[in-house]
Amino acid sequence: MADAQHSTPGSAPHASGSLRPETLAVAAGRPPRTPDAPSNQPVTFASAFAAGGPIEYARYGNPSWSALEEALGALEGGECVAFASGMAAVSAVLSLVPHGGAVVVPRHAYQGTLSLLDAEAERGRFAVRRVDVEDADAAEAALDGAALLWLESPTNPALEIADVPRLAAAARAAGVLVAVDSTFATPLRLQPLALGAHLAVHSATKLISGHSDVVLGAVGAADPALAERIRTHRGMHGAIPGPMEAFLALRGLRTLAVRLERAEANARELARRLAEHPAVLEVRDPGFGTVLGIVLADPAAADAAVERVRLWLHATSLGGVESTLERRRRWATEAPTIPEGLIRLSVGIEHVDDLADDLLAALG
């Protein structure tokens, strides 16, 4: 739970419904406006806290986390719990699945999530049911007897769009927990809790932090009791974020709206130009967000293109101010249904003409 010392500016603290998301990203999680108070929550480096308060020990809380969690919670419309990494956040959600249960997951999703699911399935902890999330009928049919529906929208790296409201409603009716990894969309483009999901998951390493200098995760929950279960898992398993990482993530969140606006404009323009290039067989553009996919004829052509670029960075991460790209099937664990020649593009905030010149020249 957010530390009580923080409040949204204005006459009605925590009245997040009165502020638009772009404003909340800037205003939430600030210290109270008392004389000479800092405008930002300072970084708190401490392993122990004086007894008698709500924290007591650093594994259970830190004012730097509280500020970030308050801001993200306001954007998600629930409570937020920060984690040491996106995978720590994923692990915390999967801990809610009972032994012998079943998890319904997109066939195309983040490799770390799928690898963890497969490892747990091999141990006999639960079953995994892969579905095409764009086929809502098939996804609904897979919910029978499941414990958790895990969604991504857009999916990574296929960029498929799930009907989150429909699938969340069907899962709730079947008594199935719903979690949505909303890393690609961010809380400014998709608010899963408002669409019926129980949990919203983020790799805050990506767009939320936005500068490729932080590893952090977060889980948002609409139900305080569910948030407490997630929080307890964090404390018991030690998956806590560092105070400096929390500070940097919150600083990055302050500029999310303007970064997202610029990068999305770049992505849509690049999609238009790439569609006209003879080497590009397909452009995958979900219509929002900063990630695109292009499919070339063969993996050799894709590998050559990512090695020729000079401005784009050949790297596996995404969501930073700099543009990155990679051929996804270079990873042995990537789904075999992903085309060999698919290049995932994470579009940054550089000038679109420079990005286009570099990429189109690399394509040949």
CSV table of C-alpha atoms in Angstrom, one decimal, residues 284 294-303 326-331 334-343:
chain,number,residue,atom,x,y,z
A,284,ARG,CA,2.9,-5.6,-38.2
A,294,ILE,CA,8.5,-6.3,-40.2
A,295,VAL,CA,8.9,-9.6,-41.9
A,296,LEU,CA,11.7,-10.1,-44.5
A,297,ALA,CA,11.9,-13.0,-46.9
A,298,ASP,CA,14.5,-15.0,-45.0
A,299,PRO,CA,16.6,-14.9,-41.8
A,300,ALA,CA,19.8,-14.1,-43.6
A,301,ALA,CA,18.3,-10.9,-45.0
A,302,ALA,CA,17.0,-10.0,-41.5
A,303,ASP,CA,20.4,-10.7,-39.9
A,326,GLU,CA,16.4,-7.5,-33.4
A,327,ARG,CA,15.5,-10.7,-35.3
A,328,ARG,CA,13.4,-12.5,-32.8
A,329,ARG,CA,14.0,-16.1,-34.0
A,330,ARG,CA,17.7,-15.7,-33.2
A,331,TRP,CA,16.6,-16.9,-29.8
A,334,GLU,CA,11.2,-18.1,-29.6
A,335,ALA,CA,7.9,-19.7,-30.8
A,336,PRO,CA,8.4,-21.6,-34.0
A,337,THR,CA,5.2,-19.9,-35.4
A,338,ILE,CA,7.1,-16.6,-35.4
A,339,PRO,CA,8.4,-16.0,-38.9
A,340,GLU,CA,12.2,-16.5,-39.2
A,341,GLY,CA,12.5,-13.2,-40.9
A,342,LEU,CA,10.6,-11.1,-38.3
A,343,ILE,CA,12.5,-8.1,-37.0
